[in-house]
Each structure stands twice: as structure tokens, then as C-alpha cells.
Tab-separated table of C-alpha atoms in Angstrom:
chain	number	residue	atom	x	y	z
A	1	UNK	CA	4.468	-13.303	-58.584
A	2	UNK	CA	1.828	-13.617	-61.358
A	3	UNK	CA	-2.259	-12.777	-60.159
A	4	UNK	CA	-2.635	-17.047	-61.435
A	5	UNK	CA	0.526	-18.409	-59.234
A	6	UNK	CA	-0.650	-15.693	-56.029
A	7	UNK	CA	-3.779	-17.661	-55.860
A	8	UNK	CA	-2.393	-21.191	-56.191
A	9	UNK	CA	-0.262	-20.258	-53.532
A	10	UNK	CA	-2.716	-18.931	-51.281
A	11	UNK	CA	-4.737	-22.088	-51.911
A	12	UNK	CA	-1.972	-24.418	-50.864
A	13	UNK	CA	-2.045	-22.347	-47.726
A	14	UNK	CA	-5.486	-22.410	-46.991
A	15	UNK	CA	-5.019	-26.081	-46.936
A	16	UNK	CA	-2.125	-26.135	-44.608
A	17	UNK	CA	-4.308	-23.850	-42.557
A	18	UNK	CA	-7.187	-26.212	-42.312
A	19	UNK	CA	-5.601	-29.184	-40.615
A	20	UNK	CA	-5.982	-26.700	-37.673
A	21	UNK	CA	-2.894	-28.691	-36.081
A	22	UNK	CA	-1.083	-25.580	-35.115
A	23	UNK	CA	-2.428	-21.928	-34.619
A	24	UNK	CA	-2.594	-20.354	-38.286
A	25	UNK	CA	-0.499	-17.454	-37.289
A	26	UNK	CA	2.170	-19.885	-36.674
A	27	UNK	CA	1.464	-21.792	-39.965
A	28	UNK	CA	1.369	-18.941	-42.333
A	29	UNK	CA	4.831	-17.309	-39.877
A	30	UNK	CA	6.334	-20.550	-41.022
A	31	UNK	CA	5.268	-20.554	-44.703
A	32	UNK	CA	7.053	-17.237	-45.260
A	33	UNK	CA	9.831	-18.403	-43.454
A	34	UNK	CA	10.138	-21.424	-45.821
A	35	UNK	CA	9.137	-19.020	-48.986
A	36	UNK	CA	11.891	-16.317	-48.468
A	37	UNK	CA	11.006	-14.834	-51.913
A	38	UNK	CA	7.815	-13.795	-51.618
A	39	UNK	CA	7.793	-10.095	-50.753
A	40	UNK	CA	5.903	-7.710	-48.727
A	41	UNK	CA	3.209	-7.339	-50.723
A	42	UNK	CA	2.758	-11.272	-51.568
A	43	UNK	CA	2.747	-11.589	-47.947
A	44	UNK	CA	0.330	-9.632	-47.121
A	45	UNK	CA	-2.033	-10.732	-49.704
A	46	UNK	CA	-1.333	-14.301	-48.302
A	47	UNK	CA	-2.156	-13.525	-45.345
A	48	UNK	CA	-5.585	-12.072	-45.722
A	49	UNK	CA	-6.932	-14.393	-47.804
A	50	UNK	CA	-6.248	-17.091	-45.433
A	51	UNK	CA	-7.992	-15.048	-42.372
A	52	UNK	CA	-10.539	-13.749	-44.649
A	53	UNK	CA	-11.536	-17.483	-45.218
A	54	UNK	CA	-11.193	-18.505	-41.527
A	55	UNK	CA	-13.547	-15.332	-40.832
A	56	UNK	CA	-16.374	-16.654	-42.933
A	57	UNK	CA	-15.562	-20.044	-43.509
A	58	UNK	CA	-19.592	-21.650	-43.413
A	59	UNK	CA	-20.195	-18.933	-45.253
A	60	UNK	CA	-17.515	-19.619	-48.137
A	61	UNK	CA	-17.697	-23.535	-47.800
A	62	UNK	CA	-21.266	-23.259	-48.752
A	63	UNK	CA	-20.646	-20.867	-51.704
A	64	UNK	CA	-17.784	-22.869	-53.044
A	65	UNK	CA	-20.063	-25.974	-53.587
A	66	UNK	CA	-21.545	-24.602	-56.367
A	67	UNK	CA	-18.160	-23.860	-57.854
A	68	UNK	CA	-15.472	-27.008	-59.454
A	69	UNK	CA	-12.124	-27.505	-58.765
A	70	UNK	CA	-10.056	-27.434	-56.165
A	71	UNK	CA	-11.845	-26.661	-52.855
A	72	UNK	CA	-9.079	-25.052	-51.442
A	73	UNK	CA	-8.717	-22.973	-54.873
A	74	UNK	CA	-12.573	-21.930	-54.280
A	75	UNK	CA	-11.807	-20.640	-50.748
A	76	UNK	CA	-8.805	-18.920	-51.815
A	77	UNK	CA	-11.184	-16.863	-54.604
A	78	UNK	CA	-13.582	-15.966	-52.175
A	79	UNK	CA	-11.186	-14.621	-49.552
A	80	UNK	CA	-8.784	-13.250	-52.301
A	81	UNK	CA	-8.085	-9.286	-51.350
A	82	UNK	CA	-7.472	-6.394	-53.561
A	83	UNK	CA	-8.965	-5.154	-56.813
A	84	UNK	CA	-11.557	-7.787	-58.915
A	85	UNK	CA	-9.628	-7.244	-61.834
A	86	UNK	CA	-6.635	-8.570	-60.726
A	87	UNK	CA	-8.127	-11.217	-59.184
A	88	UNK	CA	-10.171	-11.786	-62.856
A	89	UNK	CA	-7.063	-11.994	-64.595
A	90	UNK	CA	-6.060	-15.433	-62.965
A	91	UNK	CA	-9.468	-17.087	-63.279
A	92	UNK	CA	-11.217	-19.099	-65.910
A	93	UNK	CA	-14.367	-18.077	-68.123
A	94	UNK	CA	-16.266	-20.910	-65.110
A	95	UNK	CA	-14.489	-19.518	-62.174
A	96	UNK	CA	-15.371	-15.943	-63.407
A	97	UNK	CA	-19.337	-16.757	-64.149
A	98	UNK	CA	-18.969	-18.666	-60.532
A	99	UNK	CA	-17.409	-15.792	-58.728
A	100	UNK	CA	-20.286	-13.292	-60.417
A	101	UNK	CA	-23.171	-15.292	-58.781
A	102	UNK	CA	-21.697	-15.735	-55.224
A	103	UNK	CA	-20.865	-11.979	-55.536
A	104	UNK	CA	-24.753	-11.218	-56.321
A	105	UNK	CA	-25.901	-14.126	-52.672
A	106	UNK	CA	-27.239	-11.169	-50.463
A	107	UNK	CA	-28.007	-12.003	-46.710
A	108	UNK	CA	-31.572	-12.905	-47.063
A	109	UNK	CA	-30.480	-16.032	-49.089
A	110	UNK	CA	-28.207	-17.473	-46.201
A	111	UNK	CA	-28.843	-19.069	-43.151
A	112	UNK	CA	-27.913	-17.857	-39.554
A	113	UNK	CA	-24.449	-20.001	-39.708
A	114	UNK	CA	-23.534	-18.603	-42.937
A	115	UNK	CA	-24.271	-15.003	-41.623
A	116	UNK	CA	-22.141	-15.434	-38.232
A	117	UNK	CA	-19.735	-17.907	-38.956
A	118	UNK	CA	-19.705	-19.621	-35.780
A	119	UNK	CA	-19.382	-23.507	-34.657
A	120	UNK	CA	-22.980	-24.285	-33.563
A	121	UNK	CA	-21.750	-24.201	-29.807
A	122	UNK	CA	-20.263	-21.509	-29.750
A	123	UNK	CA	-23.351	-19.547	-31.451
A	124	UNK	CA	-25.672	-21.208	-28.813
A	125	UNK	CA	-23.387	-19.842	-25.820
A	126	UNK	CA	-23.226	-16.640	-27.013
A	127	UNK	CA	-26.988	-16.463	-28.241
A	128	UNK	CA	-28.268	-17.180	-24.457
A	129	UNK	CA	-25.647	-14.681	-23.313
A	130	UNK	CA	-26.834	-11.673	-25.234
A	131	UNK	CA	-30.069	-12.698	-26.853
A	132	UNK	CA	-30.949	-9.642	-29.757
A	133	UNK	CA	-27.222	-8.442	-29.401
A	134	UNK	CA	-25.655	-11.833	-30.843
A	135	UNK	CA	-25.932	-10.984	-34.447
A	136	UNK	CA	-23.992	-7.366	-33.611
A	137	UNK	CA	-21.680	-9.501	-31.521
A	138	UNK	CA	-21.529	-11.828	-34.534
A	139	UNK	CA	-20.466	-9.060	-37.224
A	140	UNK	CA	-18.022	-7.883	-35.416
A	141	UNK	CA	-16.092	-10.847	-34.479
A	142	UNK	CA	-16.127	-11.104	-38.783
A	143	UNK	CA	-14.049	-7.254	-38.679
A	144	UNK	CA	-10.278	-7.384	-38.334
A	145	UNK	CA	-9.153	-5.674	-35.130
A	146	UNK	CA	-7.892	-2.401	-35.023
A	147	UNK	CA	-4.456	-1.751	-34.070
A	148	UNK	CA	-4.574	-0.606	-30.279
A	149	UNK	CA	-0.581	1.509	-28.766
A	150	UNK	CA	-0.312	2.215	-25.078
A	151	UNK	CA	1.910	5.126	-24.223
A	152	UNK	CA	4.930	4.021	-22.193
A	153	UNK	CA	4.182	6.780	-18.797
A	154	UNK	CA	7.869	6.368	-18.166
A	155	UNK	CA	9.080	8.185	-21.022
A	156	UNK	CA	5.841	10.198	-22.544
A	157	UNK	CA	2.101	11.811	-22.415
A	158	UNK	CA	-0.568	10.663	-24.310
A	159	UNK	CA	-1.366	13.788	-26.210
A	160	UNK	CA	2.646	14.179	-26.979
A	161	UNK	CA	2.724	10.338	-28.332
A	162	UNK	CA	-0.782	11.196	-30.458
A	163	UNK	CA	1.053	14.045	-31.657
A	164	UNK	CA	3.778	12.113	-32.956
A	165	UNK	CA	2.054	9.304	-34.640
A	166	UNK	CA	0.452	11.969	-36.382
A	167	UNK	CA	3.018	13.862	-37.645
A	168	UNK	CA	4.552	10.409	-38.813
A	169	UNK	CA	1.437	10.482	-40.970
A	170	UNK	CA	-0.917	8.008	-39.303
A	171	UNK	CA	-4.182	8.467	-38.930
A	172	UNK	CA	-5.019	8.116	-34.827
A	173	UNK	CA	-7.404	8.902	-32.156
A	174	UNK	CA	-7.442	8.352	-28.320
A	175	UNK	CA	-8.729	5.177	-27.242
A	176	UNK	CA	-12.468	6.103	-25.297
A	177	UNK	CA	-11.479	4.112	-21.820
A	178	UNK	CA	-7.879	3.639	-21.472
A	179	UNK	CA	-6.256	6.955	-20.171
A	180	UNK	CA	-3.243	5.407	-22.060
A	181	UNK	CA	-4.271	4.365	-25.484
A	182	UNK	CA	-4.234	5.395	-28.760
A	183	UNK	CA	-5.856	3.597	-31.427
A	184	UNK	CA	-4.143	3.558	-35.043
A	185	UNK	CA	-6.135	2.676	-38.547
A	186	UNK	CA	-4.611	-0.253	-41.287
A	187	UNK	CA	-1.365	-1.842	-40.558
A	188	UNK	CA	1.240	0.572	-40.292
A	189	UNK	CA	4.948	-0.548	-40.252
A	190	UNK	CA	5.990	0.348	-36.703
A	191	UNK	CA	9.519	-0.468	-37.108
A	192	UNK	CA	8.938	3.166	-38.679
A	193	UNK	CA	7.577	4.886	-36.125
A	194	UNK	CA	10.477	6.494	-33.675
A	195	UNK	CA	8.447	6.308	-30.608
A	196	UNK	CA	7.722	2.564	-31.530
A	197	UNK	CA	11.426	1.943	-31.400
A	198	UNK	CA	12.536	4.744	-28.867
A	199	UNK	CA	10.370	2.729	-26.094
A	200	UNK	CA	7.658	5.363	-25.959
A	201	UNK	CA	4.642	3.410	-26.897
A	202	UNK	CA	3.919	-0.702	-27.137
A	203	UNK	CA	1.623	-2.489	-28.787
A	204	UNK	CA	-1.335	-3.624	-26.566
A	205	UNK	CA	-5.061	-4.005	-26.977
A	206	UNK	CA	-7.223	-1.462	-24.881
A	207	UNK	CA	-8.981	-4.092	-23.255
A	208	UNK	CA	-5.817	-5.748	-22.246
A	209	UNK	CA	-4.442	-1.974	-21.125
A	210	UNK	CA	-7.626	-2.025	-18.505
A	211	UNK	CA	-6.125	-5.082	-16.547
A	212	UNK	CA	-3.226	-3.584	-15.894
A	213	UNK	CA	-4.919	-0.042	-14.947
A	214	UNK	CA	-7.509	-2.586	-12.779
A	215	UNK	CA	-4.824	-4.174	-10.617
A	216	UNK	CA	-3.488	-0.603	-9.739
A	217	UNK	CA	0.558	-1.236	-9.127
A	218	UNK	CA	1.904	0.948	-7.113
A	219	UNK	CA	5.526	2.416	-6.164
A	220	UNK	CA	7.597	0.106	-4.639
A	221	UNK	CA	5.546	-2.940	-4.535
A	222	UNK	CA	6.077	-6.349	-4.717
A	223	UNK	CA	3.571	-7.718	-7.612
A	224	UNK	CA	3.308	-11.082	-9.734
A	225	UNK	CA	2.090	-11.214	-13.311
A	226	UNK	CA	1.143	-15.005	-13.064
A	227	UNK	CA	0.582	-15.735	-16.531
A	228	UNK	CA	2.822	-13.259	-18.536
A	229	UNK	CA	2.802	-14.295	-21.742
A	230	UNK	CA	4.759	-12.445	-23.927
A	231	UNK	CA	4.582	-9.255	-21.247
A	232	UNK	CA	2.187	-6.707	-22.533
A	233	UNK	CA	0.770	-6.280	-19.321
A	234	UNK	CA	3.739	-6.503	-17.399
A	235	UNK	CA	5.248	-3.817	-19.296
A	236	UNK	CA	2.230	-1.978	-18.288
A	237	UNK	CA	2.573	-2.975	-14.935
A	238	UNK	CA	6.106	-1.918	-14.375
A	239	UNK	CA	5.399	1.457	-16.013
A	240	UNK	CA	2.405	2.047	-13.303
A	241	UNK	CA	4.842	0.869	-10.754
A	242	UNK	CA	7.253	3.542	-12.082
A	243	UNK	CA	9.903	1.156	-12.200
A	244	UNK	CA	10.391	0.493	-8.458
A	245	UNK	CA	9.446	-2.306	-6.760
A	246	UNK	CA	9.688	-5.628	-8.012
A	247	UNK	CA	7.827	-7.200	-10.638
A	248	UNK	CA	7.978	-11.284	-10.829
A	249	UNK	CA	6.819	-12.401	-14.794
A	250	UNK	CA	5.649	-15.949	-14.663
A	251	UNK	CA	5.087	-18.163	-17.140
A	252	UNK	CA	5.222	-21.941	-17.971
A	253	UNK	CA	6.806	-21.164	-21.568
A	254	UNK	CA	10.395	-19.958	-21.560
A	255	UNK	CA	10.192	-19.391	-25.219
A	256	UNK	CA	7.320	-16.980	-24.687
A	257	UNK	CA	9.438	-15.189	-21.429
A	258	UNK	CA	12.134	-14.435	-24.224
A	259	UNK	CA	9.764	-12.583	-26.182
A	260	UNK	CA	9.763	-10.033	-23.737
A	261	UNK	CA	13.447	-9.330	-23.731
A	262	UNK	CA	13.844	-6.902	-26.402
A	263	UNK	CA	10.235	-4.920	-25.530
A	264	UNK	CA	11.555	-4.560	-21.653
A	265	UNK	CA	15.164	-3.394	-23.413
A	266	UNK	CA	12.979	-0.694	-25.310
A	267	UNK	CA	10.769	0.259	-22.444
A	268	UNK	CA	13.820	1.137	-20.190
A	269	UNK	CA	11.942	-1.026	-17.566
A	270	UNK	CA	14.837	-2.539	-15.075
A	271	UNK	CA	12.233	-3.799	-11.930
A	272	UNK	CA	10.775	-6.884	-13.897
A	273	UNK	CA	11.875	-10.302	-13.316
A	274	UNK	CA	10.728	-12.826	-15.711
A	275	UNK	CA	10.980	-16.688	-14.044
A	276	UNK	CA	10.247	-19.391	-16.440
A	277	UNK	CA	8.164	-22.373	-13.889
A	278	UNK	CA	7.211	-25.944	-14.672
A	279	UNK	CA	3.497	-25.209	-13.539
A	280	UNK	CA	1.418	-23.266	-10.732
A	281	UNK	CA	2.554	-25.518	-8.219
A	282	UNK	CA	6.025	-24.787	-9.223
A	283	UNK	CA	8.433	-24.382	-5.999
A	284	UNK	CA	9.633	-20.995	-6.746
A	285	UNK	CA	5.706	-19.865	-6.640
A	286	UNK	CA	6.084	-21.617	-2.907
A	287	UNK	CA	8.791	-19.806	-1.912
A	288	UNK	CA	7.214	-16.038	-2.213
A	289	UNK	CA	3.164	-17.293	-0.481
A	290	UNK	CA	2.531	-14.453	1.244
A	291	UNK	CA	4.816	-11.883	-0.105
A	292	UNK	CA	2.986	-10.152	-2.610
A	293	UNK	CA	0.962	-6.833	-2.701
A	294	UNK	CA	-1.021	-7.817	-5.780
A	295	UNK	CA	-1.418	-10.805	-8.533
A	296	UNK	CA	-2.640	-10.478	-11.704
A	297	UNK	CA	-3.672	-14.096	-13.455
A	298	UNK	CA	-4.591	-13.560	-17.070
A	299	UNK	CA	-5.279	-16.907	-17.583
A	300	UNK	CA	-4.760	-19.219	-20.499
A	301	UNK	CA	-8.177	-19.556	-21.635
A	302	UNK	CA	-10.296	-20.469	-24.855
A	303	UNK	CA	-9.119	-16.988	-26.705
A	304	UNK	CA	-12.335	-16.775	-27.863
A	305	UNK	CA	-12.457	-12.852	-26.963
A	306	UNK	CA	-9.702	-12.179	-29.593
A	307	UNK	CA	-11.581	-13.683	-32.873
A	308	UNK	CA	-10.803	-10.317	-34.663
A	309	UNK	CA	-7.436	-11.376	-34.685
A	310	UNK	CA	-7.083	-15.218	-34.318
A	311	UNK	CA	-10.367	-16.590	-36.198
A	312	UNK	CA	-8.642	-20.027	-36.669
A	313	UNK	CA	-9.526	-20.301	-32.441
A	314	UNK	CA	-13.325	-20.525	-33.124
A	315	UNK	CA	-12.838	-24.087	-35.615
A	316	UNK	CA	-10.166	-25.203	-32.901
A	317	UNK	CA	-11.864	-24.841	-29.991
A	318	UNK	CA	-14.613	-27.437	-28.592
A	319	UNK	CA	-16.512	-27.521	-25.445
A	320	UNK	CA	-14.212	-30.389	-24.491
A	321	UNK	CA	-11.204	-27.808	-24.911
A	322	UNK	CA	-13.102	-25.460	-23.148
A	323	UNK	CA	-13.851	-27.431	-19.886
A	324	UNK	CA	-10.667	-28.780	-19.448
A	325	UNK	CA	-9.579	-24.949	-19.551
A	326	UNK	CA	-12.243	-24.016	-16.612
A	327	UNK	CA	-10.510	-26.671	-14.469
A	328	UNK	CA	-7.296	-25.364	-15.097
A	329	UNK	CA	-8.302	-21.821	-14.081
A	330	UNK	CA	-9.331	-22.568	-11.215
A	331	UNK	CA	-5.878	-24.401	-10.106
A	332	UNK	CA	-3.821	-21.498	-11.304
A	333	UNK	CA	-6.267	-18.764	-9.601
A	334	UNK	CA	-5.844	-21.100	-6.238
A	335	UNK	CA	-2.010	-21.688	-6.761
A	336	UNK	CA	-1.504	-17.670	-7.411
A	337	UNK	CA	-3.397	-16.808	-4.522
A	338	UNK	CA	-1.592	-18.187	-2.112
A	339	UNK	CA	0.959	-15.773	-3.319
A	340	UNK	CA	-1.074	-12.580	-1.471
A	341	UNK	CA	-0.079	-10.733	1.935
A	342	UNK	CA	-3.139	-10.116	3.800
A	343	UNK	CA	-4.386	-6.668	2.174
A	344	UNK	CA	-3.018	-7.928	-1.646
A	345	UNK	CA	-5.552	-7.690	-4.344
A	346	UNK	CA	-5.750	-10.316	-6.971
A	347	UNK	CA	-7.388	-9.751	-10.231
A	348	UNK	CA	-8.662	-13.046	-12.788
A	349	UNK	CA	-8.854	-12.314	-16.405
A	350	UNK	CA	-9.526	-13.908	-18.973
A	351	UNK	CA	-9.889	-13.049	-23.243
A	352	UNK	CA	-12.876	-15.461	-23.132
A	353	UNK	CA	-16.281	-14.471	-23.965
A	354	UNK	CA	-17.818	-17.653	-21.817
A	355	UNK	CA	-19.330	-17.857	-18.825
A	356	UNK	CA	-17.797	-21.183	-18.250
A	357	UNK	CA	-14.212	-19.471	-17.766
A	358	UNK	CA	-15.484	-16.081	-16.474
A	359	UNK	CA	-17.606	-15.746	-13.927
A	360	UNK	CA	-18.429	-19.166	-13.443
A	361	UNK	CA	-14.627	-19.498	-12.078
A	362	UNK	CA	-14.626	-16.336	-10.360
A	363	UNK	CA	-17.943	-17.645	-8.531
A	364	UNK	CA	-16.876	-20.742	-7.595
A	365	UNK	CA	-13.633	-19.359	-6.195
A	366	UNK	CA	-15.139	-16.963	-4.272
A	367	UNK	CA	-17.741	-19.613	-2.518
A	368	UNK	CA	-14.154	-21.195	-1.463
A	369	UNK	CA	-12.264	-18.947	-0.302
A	370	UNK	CA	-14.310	-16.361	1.961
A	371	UNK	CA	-11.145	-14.966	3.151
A	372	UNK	CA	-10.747	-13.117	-0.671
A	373	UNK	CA	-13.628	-10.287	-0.376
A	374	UNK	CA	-14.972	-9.256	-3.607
A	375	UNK	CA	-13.788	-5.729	-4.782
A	376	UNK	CA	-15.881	-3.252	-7.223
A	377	UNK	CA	-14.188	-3.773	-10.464
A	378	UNK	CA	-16.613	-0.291	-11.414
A	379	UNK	CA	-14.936	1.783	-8.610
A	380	UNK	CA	-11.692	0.018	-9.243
A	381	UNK	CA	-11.222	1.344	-13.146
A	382	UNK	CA	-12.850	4.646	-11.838
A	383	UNK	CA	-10.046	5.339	-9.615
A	384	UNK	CA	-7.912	4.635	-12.374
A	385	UNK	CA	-9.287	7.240	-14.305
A	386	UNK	CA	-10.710	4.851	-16.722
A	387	UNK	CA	-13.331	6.202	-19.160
A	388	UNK	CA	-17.269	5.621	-18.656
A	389	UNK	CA	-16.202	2.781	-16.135
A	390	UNK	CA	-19.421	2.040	-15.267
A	391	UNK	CA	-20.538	0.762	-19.094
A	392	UNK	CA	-17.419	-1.657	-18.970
A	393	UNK	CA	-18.857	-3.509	-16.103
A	394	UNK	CA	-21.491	-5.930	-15.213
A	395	UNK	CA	-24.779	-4.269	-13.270
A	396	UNK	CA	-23.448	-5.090	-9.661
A	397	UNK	CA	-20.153	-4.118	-10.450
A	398	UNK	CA	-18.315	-6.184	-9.777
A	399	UNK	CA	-16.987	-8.384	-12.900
A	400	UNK	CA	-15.834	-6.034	-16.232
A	401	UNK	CA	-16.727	-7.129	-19.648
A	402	UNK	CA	-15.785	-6.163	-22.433
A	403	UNK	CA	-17.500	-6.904	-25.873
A	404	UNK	CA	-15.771	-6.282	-29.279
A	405	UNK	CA	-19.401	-5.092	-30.522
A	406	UNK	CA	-20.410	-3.202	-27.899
A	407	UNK	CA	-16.814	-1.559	-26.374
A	408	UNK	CA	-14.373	-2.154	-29.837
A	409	UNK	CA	-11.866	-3.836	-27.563
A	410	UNK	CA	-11.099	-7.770	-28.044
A	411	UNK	CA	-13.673	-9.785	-25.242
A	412	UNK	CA	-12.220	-9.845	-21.789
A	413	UNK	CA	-13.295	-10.732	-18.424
A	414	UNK	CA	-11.739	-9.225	-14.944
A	415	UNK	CA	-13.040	-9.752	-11.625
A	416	UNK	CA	-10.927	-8.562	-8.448
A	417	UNK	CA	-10.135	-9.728	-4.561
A	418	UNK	CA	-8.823	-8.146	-1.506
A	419	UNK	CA	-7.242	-10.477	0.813
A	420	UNK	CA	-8.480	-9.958	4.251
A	421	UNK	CA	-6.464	-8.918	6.807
């Protein structure tokens, strides 16, 4: 495809994108899908341009007004990848003289929305948060993520897997707090990697890595991951369980439960047990009250933590969206509860960065149910052999928080229970 007919299409995109009617992950899955022609290359280019333009969309709607045209074409220029000169050779003598002077816009002529690219509300929750840290908070939530591999401890060692990725020619390092991690630079293929496809490592964010670590699974054990998603953690989970036990997957989506049936096949995991339930009151959940040894509830939440990698969530989220969230929280973290034997620890997470679903829910839990005592998240991921545990975690200890800024992990939120006896 021609530099002139890469941009129109990204353009048309962009606008597809913008209805924000459907996650833009999904949208632009479903444009290649529908465009089978376009190759690798025309994908990826595609793809960035939309998330560059979701990243710093105030900043790029304000720049395009002084351009003509198409909006959407405009957006699409700004957030267009790759070498100017390509670029150059599908614009106009106007778009070219346009594209100059928004190139030459330094930071001192913008204002503080076009700088962190935030809905106002958003900016304002996050301001009071972290006062003089927002704007570091700010630039990186404008970064794509890094690409984050936890080492399967069924089938291999850290340093071994770090060796490996390496010798496949990819840059890596260990992650700093997961024991487990390795962190891997650009977008590698990792259909290409053998220890990708041999089961030996899975994709999974180092902050997501310390939830698993945090509920501690243990031989044998009967444990619940109550809102499994697509079953990062609960591959994690059944790996720290050593494959004994048994291992319940919830979820409310049985299309998401499927996901997890080809990474389980690769992990040579055979003690999970993915149920598919109508909601948290489901009757299955009723059936095993009392039967569990620990629960983890990563709840569905705002997403806001994971901006590096879904930017579309910060123009589709709303404090309305938001609140009806909280209240949902709190039903599932009652509903999975109920699930604990008296000595079962249950751990709430969230990939939020707002009070309003963190601690704000794990507070008003607490008040409610005095017979769940508080446990030191701190001396919980210590045990675990978590790195610099202490930094991950709030002053008292007892709620971890993770900042993309401050810890290079997406934003997430844990705070644990012990059921008394």
C-alpha cells in the first residue's frame, strides 16, 4: 500500500475508533479481519497511529484546528509512525507547511490538558492523589507499555528462560519485583520464541504477576480465581500451586474462559477448572461457601491502571461508569467471600488507579465484615520473595500500589484478608 492510501486508511480508522462504541482493540482486531490484505507491516502502522492519537488526543485535536481537511486525516498525520519522509511523500504543499509548525509547538505553548491528555476528571482525581507527581504520572501513562513474560516454575528458572530469550536475540532484563519476570523491549513475535510455545513462559504484566505471588497458593489447596478473565493469573496460580490442588476459574464471560484453553494446554497445567457463572450470586459459587483456602477477586474495574496499553479507556470512562463499578465491587468482594474456610485469605485487586474502587472498597468492606482481619500486604509480598516490597506498598502496609511512573508496572491495587477462625 502506497504512503497516500496508508494514511487514508488510517484516517478512516481513527474515525471508527472515535465512536468509542466498542474497545479500540476490538475495532482495529476487526478492521484487519475485514481487510485481509493488508500485511504485517500495514498493520502495524495502523495500529499505532490510531493509539498514538488516543494517547494524545487534546493534544492533537487542538493542533489539527489549525490544519484543513478532513479531521480525521489531521489526526491520522499527527499520530502517523515511521520516517517523515515517507510520511511527506503522501501530503500536500498545505499539509506539509501545517505539519512543520505543529512539529516546531514546544511544551511551554500548551496548556496542562494538552500536556497530559487526560478527561478533566480524571486529571483532578489523580492531581489530589499525588499532587507534584501527577505530571510524571501523566507522561507515563502517554509511553506504550513494555512487554512484561513470567516464567512458567513448572517447567523452568528464571535465569535459564532469560538465557533463552537472549540467545533468540531479544534484548531482556529481569523484572526489579517479580521473582518471576522478565521484561522484553519492542514487540517481538512470540510465536517465535520456543519457550513462548513450549509452555515455559506467558505473557503477563509484573504488576499482575504480584497478585498471584500476594495470594500465596499453596500445594494441594483448594483456591478460586473469582474474576479470571482470560487466566493470566490463574496460570500463575496453578504454577505456585504446583499443579495440585484444585483451582476453580470463574468468570461471567464464557467467551473469555475459552481464551484460556490453549495457554493452560501450553502450560501443562491439569488442576484448573474454569466454570463459566451467570453472576456472583451464581448457584455454583453457593455450593463451595466455605470450602476454599484462598480467593483472589481481580475485579472488573475502570482499567484505568492499564492506559499504556488501552488509552481508548480514559475517553470511555466517566465518573458515572466509574461509580456504578464501585458498587459492583463491593457485591462481588461480598459474594466471593463467602467462599472462605475460616483461616482462607482473600485478596481484592483492582487495575484502577482510583480511590473510589481501591481502597475506598477495601475500607468499606472491612468496616462490614470484622470477621475478615486485615493482613500486611508488605510482609505478604516479602515472604514471597518479592523485590523492595516495602516501596510497592502504602505507608501502613497494608494496601500495594503500584504506579506506572513510579514502579513501570500498569496501576494496580491489592489489599488482603484472613478469615478468622
Amino acid at each position: 500500500m502506497n504512503p497516500k492510501a496508508l494514511l487514508d486508511e488510517s484516517a478512516s480508522l481513527i474515525e471508527k475508533v472515535f465512536k468509542f462504541d466498542h474497545p479500540a482493540d476490538a475495532i482495529v482486531a476487526r478492521h484487519f479481519r475485514e481487510n485481509r490484505s493488508l500485511g504485517p507491516r500495514e498493520r502495524a502502522t495502523l495500529s499505532d497511529t490510531v493509539f498514538a492519537v488516543l494517547r494524545e488526543r487534546l493534544k492533537f485535536e487542538w493542533l489539527a484546528r489549525s490544519g484543513s481537511g478532513s479531521k480525521w486525516r489531521r489526526l491520522a498525520i499527527l499520530g502517523f509512525p515511521g520516517e517523515h519522509d515517507y510520511l511527506k511523500s503522501a501530503l500536500t504543499d498545505a499539509e506539509k507547511e501545517w505539519w512543520n509548525a505543529c512539529g516546531k509547538v514546544g511544551d511551554a505553548q500548551l496548556l496542562a490538558p494538552h500536556r497530559h491528555n487526560l478527561p478533566e476528571w480524571l486529571a483532578q482525581a489523580l492531581r489530589e492523589q499525588l499532587g507534584d507527581e501527577f505530571d510524571a504520572l501523566a507522561a507515563s501513562l502517554l509511553r506504550p507499555a513494555p512487554l512484561d513474560l513470567r516464567v512458567n516454575a513448572l517447567k523452568q528458572k528464571r535465569d535459564a528462560a532469560l538465557a533463552g530469550v537472549r540467545s533468540a536475540g531479544w534484548p531482556a532484563e529481569p523484572t526489579p519485583y517479580s521473582p518471576l519476570g522478565i521484561r522484553l523491549e519492542g514487540k517481538p513475535n512470540l510465536s517465535k520464541l520456543p519457550l513462548f510455545t513450549a509452555g515455559e513462559v506467558e505473557v503477563q504484566d509484573e504488576g499482575s504477576q504480584l497478585l498471584a505471588l500476594l495470594l500465596g497458593a499453596k500445594r494441594g489447596e483448594m483456591v478460586a480465581d473469582f474474576c479470571a478473565g482470560a487466566g493470566g493469573k490463574t496460570l500463575a496460580i496453578g504454577s505456585s500451586m504446583k499443579n495440585t490442588g484444585r483451582l476453580y476459574a470463574f468468570d461471567t464471560s464464557a467467551h473469555r474462559l475459552d481464551a484460556i484453553k490453549p495457554r493452560l494446554a501450553r502450560s501443562g497445567l491439569s488442576n484448573v477448572h474454569p466454570v463459566a457463572i451467570a453472576h456472583e450470586r451464581d448457584e455454583r459459587i453457593k455450593r463451595l461457601a466455605g470450602k476454599m483456602d484462598r480467593v483472589l477477586v481481580d475485579a472488573p474495574c475502570s482499567g484505568l491502571g492499564t492506559l499504556r496499553r488501552s488509552p481508548d479507556l480514559k475517553w470511555r470512562q466517566t465518573t458515572e461508569t466509574v461509580a456504578a463499578q464501585a458498587d459492583l465491587q463491593q457485591r462481588i468482594l461480598l459474594s466471593a467471600a463467602r467462599l472462605l474456610k475460616p483461616g482462607g485469605r482473600l485478596v481484592y485487586a483492582t487495575c484502577s488507579l482510583l480511590l473510589q474502587e481501591n481502597e475506598a472498597v477495601a475500607r468499606a468492606f472491612g468496616l462490614a465484615h470484622p470477621e475478615f482481619e486485615p493482613l500486611s500486604v508488605a510482609d505478604l509480598l516479602a515472604v514471597a520473595q518479592v523485590g523492595e516490597a516495602a516501596s510497592l506498598c502504602s505507608p501502613d502496609g497494608l494496601h500495594m500500589r503500584l504506579w506506572p511512573h513510579r514502579h513501570g508496572t500498569d496501576g494496580f491495587f491489592a489489599a488482603a484478608w484472613q478469615k478468622k477462625g
